[in-house]
Short mmCIF file of C-alpha atoms (C1' of nucleotides) in Angstrom, two decimals:
data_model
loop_
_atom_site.label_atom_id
_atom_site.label_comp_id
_atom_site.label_asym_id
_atom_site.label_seq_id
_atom_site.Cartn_x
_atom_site.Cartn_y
_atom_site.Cartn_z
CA UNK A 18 0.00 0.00 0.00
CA UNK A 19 1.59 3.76 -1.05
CA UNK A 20 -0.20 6.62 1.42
CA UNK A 21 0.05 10.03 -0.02
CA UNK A 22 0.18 12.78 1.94
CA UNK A 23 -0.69 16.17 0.21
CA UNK A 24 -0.79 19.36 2.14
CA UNK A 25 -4.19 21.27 2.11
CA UNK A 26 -3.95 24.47 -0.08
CA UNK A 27 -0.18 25.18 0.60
CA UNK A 28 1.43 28.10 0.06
CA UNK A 29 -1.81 29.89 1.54
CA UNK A 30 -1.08 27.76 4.73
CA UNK A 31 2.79 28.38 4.85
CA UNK A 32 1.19 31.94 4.97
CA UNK A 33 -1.79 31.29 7.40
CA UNK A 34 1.46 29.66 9.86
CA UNK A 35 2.23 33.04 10.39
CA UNK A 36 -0.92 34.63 9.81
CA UNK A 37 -3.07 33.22 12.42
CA UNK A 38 -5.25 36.20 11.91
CA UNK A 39 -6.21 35.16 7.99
CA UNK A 40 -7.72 31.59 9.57
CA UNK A 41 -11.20 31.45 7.80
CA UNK A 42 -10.78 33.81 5.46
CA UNK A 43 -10.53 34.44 1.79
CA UNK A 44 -6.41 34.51 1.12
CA UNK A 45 -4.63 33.86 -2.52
CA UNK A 46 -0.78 33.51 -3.23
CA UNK A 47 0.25 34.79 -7.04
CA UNK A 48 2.70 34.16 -8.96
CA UNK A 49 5.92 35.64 -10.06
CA UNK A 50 5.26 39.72 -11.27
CA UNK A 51 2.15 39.14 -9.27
CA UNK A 52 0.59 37.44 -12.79
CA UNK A 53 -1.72 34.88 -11.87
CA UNK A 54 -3.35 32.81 -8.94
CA UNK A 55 -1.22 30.07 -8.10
CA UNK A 56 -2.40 28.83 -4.61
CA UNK A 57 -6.47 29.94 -3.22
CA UNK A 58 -7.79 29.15 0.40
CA UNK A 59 -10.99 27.10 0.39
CA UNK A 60 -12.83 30.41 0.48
CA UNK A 61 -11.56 31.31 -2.71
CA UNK A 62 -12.36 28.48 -3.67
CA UNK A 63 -15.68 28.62 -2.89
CA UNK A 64 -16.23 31.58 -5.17
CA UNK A 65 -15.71 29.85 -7.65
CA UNK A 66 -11.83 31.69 -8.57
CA UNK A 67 -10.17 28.74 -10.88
CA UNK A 68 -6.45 28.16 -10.54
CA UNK A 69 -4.21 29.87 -13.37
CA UNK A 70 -6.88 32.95 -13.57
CA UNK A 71 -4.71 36.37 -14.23
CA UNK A 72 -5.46 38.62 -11.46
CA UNK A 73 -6.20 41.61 -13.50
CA UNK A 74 -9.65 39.49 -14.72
CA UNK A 75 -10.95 39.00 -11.22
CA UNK A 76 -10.02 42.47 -9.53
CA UNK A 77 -13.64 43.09 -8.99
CA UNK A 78 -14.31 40.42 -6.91
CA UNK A 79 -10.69 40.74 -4.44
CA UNK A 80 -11.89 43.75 -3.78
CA UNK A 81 -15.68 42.48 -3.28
CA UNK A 82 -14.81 39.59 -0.85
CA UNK A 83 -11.62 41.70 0.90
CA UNK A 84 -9.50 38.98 -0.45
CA UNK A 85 -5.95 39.04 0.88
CA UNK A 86 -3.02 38.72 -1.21
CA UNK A 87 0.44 37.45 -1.19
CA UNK A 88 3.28 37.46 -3.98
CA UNK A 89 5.45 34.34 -3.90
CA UNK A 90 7.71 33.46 -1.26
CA UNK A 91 8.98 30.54 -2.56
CA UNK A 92 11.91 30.60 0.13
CA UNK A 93 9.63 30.17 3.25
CA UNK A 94 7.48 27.51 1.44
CA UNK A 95 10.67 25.58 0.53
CA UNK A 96 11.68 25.56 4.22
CA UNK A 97 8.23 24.81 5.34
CA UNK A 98 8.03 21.96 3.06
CA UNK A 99 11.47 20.18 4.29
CA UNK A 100 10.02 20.39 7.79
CA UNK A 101 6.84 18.49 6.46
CA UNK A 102 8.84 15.68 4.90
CA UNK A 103 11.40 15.83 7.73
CA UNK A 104 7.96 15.06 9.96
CA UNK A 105 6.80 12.28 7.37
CA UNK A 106 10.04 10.61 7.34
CA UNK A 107 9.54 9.89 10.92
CA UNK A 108 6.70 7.60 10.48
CA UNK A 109 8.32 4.70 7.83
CA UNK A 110 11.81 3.85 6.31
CA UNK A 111 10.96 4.53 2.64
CA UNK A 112 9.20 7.12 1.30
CA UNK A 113 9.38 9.22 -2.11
CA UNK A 114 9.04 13.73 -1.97
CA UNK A 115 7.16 13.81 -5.09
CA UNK A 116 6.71 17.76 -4.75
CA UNK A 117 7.11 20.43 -2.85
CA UNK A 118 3.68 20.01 -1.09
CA UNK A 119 3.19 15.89 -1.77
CA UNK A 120 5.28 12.94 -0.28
CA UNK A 121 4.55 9.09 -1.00
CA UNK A 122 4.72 6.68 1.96
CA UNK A 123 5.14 3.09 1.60
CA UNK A 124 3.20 1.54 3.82
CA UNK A 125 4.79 -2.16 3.39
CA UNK A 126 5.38 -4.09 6.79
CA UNK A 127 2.92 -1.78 8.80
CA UNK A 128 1.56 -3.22 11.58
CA UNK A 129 -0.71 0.11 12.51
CA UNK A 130 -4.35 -0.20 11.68
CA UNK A 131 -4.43 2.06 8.03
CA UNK A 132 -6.80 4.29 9.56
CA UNK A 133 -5.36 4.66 12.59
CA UNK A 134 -1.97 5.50 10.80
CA UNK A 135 -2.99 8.42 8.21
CA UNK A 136 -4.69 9.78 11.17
CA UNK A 137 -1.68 10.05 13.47
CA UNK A 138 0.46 11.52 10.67
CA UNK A 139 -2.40 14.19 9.85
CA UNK A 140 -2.50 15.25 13.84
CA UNK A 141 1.46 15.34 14.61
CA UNK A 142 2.17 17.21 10.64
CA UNK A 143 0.15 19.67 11.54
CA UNK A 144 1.25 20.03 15.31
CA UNK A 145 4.61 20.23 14.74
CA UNK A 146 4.76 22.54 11.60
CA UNK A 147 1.27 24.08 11.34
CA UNK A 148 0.51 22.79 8.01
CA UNK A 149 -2.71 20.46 7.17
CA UNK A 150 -2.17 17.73 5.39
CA UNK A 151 -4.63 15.32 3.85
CA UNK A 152 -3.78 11.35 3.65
CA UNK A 153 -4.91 9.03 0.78
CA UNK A 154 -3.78 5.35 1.00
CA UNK A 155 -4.22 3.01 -1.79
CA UNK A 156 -2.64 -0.48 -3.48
CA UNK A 157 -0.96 1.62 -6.26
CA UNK A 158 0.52 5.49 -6.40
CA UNK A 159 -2.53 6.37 -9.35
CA UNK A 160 -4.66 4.69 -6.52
CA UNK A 161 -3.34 7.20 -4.33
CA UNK A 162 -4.14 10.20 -6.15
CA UNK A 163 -7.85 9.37 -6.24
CA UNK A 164 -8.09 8.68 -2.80
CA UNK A 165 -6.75 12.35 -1.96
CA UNK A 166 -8.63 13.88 -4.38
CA UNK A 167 -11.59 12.46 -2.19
CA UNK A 168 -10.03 14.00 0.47
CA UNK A 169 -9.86 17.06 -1.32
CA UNK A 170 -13.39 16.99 -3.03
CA UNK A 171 -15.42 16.01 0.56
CA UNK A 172 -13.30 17.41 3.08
CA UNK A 173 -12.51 14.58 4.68
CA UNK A 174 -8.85 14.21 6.68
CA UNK A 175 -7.91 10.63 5.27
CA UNK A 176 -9.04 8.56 2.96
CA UNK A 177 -8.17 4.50 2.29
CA UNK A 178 -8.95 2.39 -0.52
CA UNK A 179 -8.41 -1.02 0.06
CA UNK A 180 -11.39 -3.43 -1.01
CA UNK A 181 -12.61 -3.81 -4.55
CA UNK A 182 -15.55 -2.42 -3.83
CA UNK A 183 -14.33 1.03 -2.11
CA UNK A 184 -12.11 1.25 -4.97
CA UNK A 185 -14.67 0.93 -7.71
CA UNK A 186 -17.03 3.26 -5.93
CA UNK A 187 -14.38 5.71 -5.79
CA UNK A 188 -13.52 5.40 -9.35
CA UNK A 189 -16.30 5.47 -10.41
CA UNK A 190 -17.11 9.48 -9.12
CA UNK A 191 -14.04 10.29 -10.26
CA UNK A 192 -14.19 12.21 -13.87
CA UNK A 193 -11.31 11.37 -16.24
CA UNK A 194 -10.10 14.60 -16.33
CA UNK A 195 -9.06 14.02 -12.18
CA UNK A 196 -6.92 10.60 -12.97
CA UNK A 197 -3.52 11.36 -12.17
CA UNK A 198 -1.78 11.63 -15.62
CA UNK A 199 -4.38 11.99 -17.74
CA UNK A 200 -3.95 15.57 -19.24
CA UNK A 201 -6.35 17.88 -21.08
CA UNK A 202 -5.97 16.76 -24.79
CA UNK A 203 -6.05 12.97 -23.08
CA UNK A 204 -9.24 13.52 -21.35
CA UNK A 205 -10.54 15.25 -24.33
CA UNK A 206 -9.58 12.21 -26.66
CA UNK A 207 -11.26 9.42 -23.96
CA UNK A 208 -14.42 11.15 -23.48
CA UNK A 209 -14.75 10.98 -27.51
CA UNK A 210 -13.61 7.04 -26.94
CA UNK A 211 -16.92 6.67 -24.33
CA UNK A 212 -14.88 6.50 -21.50
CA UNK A 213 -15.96 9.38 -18.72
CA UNK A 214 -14.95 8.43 -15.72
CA UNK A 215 -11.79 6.53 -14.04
CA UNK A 216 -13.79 3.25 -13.51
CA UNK A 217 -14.30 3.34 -17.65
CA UNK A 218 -10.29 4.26 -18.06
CA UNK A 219 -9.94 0.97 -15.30
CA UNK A 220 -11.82 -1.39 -17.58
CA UNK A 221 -10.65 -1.10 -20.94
CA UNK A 222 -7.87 -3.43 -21.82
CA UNK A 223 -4.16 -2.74 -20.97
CA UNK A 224 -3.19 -3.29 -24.88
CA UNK A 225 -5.94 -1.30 -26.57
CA UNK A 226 -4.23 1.46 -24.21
CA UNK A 227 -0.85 0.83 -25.09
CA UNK A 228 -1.90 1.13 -28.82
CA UNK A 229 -3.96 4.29 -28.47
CA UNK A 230 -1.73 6.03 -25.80
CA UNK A 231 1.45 4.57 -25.59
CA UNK A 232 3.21 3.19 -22.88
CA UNK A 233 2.03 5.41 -20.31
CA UNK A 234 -1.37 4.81 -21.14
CA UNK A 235 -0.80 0.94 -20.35
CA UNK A 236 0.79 2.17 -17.17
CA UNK A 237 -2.30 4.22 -16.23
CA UNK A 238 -5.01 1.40 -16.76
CA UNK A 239 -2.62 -1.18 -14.95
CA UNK A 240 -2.58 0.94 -11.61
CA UNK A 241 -6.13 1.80 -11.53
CA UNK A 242 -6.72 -2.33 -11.73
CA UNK A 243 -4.41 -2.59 -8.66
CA UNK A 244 -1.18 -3.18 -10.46
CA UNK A 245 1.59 -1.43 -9.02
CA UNK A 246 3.55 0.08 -11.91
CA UNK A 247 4.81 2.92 -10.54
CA UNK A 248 7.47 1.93 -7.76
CA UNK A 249 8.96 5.08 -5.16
CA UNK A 250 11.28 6.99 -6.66
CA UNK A 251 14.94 6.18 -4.74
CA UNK A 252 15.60 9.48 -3.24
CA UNK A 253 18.64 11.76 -4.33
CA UNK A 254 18.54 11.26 -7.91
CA UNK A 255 20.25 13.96 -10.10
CA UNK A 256 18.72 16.42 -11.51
CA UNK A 257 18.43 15.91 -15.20
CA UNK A 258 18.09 19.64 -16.80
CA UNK A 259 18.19 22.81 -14.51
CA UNK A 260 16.61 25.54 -15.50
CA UNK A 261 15.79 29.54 -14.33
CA UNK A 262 13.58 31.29 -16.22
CA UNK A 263 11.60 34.78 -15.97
CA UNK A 264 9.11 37.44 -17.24
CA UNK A 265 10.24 40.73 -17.30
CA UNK A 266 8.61 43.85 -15.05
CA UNK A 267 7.76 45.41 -18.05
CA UNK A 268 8.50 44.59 -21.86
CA UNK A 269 12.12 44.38 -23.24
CA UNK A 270 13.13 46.08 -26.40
CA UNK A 271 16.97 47.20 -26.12
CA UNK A 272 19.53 44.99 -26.39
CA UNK A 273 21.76 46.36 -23.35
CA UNK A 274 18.87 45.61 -20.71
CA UNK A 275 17.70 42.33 -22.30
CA UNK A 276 21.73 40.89 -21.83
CA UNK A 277 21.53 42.25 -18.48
CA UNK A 278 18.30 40.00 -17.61
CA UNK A 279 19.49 37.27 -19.39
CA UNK A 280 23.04 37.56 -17.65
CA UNK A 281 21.72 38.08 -14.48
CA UNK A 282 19.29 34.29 -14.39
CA UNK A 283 22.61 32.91 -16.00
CA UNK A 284 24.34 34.11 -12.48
CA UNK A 285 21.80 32.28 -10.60
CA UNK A 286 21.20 28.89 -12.76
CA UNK A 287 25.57 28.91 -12.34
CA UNK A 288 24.50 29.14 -8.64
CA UNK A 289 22.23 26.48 -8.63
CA UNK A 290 24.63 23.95 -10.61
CA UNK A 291 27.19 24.43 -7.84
CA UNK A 292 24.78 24.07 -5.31
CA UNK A 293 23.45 20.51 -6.86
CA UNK A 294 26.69 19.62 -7.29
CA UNK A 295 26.27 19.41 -10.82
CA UNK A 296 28.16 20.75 -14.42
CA UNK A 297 26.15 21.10 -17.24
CA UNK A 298 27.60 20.04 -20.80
CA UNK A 299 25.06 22.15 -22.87
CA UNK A 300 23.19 25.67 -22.50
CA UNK A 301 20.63 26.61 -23.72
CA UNK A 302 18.62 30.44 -24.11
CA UNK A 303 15.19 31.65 -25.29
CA UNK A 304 13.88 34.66 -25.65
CA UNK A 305 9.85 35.68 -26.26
CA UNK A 306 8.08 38.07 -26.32
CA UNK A 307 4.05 37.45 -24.86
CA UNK A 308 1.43 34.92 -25.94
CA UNK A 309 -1.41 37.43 -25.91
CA UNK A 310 -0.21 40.21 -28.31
CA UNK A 311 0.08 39.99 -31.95
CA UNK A 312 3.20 38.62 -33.94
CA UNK A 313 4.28 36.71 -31.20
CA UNK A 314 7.74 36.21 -31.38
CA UNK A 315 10.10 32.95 -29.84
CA UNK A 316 13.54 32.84 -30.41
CA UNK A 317 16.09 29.97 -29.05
CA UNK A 318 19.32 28.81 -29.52
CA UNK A 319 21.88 26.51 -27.17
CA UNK A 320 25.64 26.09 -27.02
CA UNK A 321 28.29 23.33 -26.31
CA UNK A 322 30.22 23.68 -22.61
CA UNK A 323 32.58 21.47 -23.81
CA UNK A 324 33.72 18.94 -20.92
CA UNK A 325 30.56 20.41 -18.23
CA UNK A 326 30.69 23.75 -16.22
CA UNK A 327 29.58 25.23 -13.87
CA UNK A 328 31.25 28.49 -13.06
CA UNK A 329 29.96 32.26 -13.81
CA UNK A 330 32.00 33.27 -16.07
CA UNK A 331 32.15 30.48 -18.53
CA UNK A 332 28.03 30.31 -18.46
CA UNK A 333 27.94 34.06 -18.88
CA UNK A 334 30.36 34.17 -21.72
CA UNK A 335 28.31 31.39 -23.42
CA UNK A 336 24.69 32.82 -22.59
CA UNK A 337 26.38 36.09 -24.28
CA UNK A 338 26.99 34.35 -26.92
CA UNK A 339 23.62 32.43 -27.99
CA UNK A 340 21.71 35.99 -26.91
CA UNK A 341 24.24 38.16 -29.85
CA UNK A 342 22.67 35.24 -32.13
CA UNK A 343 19.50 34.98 -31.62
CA UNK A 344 18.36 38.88 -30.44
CA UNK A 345 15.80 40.57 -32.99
CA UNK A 346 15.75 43.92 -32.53
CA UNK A 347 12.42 46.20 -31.80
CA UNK A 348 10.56 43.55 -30.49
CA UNK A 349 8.98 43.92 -26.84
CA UNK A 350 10.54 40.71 -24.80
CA UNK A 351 8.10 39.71 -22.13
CA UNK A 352 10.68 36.64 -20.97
CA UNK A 353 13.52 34.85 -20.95
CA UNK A 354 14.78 31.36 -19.51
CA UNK A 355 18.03 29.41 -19.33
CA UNK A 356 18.20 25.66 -18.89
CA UNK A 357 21.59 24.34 -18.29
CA UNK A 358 20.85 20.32 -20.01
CA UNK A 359 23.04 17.39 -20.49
CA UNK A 360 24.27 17.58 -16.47
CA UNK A 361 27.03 15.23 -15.35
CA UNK A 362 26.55 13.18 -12.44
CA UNK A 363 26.95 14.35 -8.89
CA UNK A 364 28.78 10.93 -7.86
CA UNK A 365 31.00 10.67 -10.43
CA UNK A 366 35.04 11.14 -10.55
CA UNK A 367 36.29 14.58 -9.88
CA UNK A 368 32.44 15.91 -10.09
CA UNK A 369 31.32 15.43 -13.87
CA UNK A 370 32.11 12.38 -15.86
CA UNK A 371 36.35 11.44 -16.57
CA UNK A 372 35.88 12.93 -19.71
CA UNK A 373 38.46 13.07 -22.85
CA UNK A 374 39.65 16.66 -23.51
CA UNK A 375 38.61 18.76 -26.54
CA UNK A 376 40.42 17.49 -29.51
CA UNK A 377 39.97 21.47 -30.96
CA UNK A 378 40.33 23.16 -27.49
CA UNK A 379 42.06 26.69 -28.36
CA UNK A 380 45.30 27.82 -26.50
CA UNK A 381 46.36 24.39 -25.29
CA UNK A 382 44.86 21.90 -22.88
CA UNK A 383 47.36 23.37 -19.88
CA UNK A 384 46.07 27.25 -20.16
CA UNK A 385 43.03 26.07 -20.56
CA UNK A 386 42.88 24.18 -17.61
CA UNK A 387 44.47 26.81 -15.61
CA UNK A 388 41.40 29.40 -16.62
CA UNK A 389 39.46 26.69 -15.73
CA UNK A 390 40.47 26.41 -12.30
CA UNK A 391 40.77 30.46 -11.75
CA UNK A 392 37.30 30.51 -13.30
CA UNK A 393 35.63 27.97 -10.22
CA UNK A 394 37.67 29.46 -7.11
CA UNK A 395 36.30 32.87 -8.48
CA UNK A 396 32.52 31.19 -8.48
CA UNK A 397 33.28 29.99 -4.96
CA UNK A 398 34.51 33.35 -3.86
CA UNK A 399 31.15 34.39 -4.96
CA UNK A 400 29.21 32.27 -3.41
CA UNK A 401 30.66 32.69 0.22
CA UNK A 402 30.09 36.38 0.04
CA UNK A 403 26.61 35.74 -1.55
CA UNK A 404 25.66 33.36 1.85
CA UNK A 405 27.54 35.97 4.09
CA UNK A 406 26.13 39.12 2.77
CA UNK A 407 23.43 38.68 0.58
CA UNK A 408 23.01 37.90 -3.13
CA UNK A 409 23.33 41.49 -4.46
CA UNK A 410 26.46 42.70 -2.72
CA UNK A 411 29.00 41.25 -5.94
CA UNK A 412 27.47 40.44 -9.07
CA UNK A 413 29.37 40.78 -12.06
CA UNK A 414 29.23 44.04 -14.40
CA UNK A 415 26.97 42.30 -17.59
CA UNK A 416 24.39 41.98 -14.79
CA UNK A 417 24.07 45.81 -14.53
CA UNK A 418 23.21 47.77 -11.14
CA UNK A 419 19.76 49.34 -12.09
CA UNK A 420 17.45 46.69 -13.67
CA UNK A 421 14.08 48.09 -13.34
CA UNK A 422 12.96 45.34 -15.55
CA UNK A 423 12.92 42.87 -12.41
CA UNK A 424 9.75 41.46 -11.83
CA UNK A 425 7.34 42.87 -9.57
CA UNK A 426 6.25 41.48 -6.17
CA UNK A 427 4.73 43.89 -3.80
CA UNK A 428 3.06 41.57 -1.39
CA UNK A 429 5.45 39.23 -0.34
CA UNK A 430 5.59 38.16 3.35
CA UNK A 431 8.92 38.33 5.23
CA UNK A 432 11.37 35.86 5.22
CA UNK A 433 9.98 34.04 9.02
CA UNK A 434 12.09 31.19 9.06
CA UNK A 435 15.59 32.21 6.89
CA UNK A 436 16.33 35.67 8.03
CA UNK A 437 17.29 37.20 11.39
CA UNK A 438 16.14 39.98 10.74
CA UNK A 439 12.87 38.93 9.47
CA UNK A 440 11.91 37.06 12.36
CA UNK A 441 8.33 37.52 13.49
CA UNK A 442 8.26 40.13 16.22
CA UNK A 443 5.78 39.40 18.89
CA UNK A 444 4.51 42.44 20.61
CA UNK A 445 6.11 46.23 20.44
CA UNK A 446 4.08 48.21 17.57
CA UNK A 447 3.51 45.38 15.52
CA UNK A 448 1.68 42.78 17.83
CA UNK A 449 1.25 39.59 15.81
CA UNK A 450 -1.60 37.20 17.05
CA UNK A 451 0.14 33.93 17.92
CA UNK A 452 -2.14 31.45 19.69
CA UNK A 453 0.07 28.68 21.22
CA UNK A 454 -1.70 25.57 21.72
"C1'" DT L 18 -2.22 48.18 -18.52
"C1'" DC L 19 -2.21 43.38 -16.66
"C1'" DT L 20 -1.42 36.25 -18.19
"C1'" DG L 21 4.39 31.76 -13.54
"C1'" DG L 22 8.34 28.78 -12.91
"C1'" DG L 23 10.57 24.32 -12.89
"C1'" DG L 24 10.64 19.82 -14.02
"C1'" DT L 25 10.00 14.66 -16.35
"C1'" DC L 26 8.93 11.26 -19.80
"C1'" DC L 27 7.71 9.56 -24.39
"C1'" DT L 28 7.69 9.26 -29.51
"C1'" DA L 29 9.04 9.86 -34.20
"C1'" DG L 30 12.38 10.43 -37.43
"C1'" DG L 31 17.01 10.93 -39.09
"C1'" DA L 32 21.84 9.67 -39.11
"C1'" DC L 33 24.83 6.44 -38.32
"C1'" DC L 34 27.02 1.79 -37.11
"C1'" DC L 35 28.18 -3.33 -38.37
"C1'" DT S 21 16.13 -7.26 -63.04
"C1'" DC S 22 17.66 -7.50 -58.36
"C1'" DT S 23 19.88 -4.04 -52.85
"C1'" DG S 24 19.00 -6.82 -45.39
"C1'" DG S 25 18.52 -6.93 -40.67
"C1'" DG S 26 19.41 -5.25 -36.34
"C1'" DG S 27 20.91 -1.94 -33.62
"C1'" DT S 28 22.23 2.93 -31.08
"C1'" DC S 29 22.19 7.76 -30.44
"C1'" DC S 30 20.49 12.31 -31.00
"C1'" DT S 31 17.01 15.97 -31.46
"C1'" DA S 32 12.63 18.31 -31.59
"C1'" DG S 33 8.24 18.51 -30.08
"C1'" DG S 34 4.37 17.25 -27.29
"C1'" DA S 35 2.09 16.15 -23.06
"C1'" DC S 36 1.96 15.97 -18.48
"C1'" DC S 37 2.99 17.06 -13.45
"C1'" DC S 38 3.20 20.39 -9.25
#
DNA sequence: TCTGGGGTCCTAGGACCC
DNA sequence: TCTGGGGTCCTAGGACCC
């Protein structure tokens, strides 16, 4: 049996955490440049506010219902989340962190009553960290998914599937478009094959599937009959692409302030490579302007690393390079995004594959070597002053000093559990509400 | 006026190998 | 006249997930 634990609405409760105050009422985190609704409190919900929606379409009603906003804090959610599964690892030896709000538990060689057991780790998650979690517990991970999306749909803490019966029942109020993996051009295509809801997806036959769509199709139809396909994912696997991408503040046209953007993410995805221990062999840059206005405009291009890297300067030289290639001028650039692809191994020899030099490397394999090496202890130097005194004290000229064209995020709650100095003050002028239970 | 960011997996088709 | 069989690797694009 897999249990999933998902945690209710959570960014708007890694808010609430420190919010006491916003318990019960309407509350809505947005996305980057304050775009679109990305997390909604059940409130929200209740009016009927879909995921996705940009917030300049529902202004009306924000300010109707007094709905309270946040930007993105994606550094307090991250922390919050590691406490979560920190919790949840206390309660078996194996379990997968299959997103930043959602953890798989395998439940093999329990000897707790199922029941019993989702209960206990709804109670102590949310005691120890604040955060409500619901539980779903099923024979297969697809199994899973249903049973917390009954949680979800009729409010219920836990929910376990275990006889035949249960499970058909449940399956059989669950619309296609809800099955874990099923998309919306695949739900489109199986309602116009008869099949509605997730008991119709469970009995059609496994080959039909395979046939129609693919391998992962087969996959699908096996789980929801009970079959396990889907084992936990062994934890610590590297990352396979790495990417940092943004929309602007406002729209891009000049050349100057788009290669200051584009250096700038190329800074940070260098950043994150060190940090995951990782090199990447390949970069790669695009450039667009937005969906929504007329001759919308994509432009893309990537570039060889040679042997893996992972330092600033040769990923800014390179990202300088692709953006000189693929830049059309007077158009208004709405975003760009890096993705560093093609990453070596964090276990292997020397960090990044024993691979053969360049048989074309310019200025000889020693010199080379030697910029190499000046090139990573001037990335570590960089990160030790980053960690000591904050990412914007050195950045390198290309990124420029002014960039108004950073995105916009006027809401965004401080910084509770990473910064000293943004630790919640209780009493003085600002008295926050903390009710300790 | 205003529409997110970061990932994975799968397939098809082409180039190439013996 | 007539031209095989069995592979691998790479890339682009699509679909899906949170």
């Amino acid at each position: 049996m897999f249990a999933l634990i998902d945690c209710h609405n959570f960014f708007v409760s890694c808010e609430r955490v420190f919010r006491p105050d916003l318990e019960n009422k309407p509350v809505m985190v947005l996305s980057s440049n304050d775009g679109c609704v990305i997390a909604r409190s059940n409130e929200v919900k209740n009016l009927g506010i879909p995921m996705g929606v940009p917030v300049f379409k529902i202004r009306h009603l924000i300010k109707e219902h007094n709905i309270q906003l946040f930007s993105s804090n994606f550094l307090l959610y991250g922390n919050l989340s590691t406490r979560v599964m920190s919790v949840l690892q206390t309660f078996v030896p194996n379990m997968e962190i299959y997103s930043v709000d959602e953890a798989f538990l395998d439940c093999r060689g329990l000897k707790e009553d199922l029941e019993n057991f989702s209960g206990r780790i709804q109670s102590t998650v949310k005691q120890w960290t604040g955060i409500p979690v619901g539980v779903g517990i099923a024979p297969t991970k697809t199994l899973a998914k249903v049973a917390t999306y009954f949680v979800k749909k009729r409010k219920f803490d836990t929910c376990v599937l275990r006889s035949s019966n249960d499970i058909e029942d449940a399956l059989s109020q669950t619309p296609i478009e809800e099955v874990w993996g099923v998309g919306r051009k695949g739900s489109q295509k199986l309602k116009t094959l008869g099949i509605y809801t997730a008991l119709d997806l469970k009995r059609v036959d496994p080959r039909w599937m395979r046939k129609t769509f693919s391998v992962t199709g087969e996959r699908l139809v096996r789980e929801l009959q009970g079959v396990s396909c889907l084992p936990l994912e062994a934890e610590g696997e590297d990352k396979k692409s790495l990417q940092v991408t943004r929309s602007f503040g406002r729209p891009i046209t000049q050349f100057s302030e788009l290669k200051e953007a584009v250096l700038t993410y190329t800074c940070r995805l260098a950043e994150k490579l060190r940090q995951n221990q990782q090199k990447a062999q390949m970069l790669s840059l695009y450039i667009r302007t937005s969906f929504f206005k007329e001759d919308y405009l994509c432009r893309s291009g990537v570039i060889s690393l040679g042997q893996g890297a992972n330092d600033t300067p040769s990923l800014v030289k390179a990202a300088a390079q692709i953006l000189e290639k693929i830049f059309v001028p007077n158009c208004p650039y709405q975003k760009a995004g890096l993705t560093a692809i093609d990453l070596t191994s964090r276990n292997s020899v020397g960090m990044g594959k024993p691979l053969q030099s360049s048989l074309f490397e310019k200025g000889g394999e020693f010199a080379q070597r030697a910029q190499t090496k000046k090139n990573e202890q001037l990335s570590d130097a960089l990160d030790v002053i980053h960690r000591r005194f904050g990412s914007q004290s050195l950045v390198i000229g290309g990124c420029g000093l002014t960039s108004d064209w950073k995105v916009q995020c006027n809401m965004r709650s401080p910084a509770y559990t990473t910064n000293w100095n943004e630790l919640l003050c209780v009493g003085g002028d600002n008295i926050a509400r903390v009710s300790i239970k």
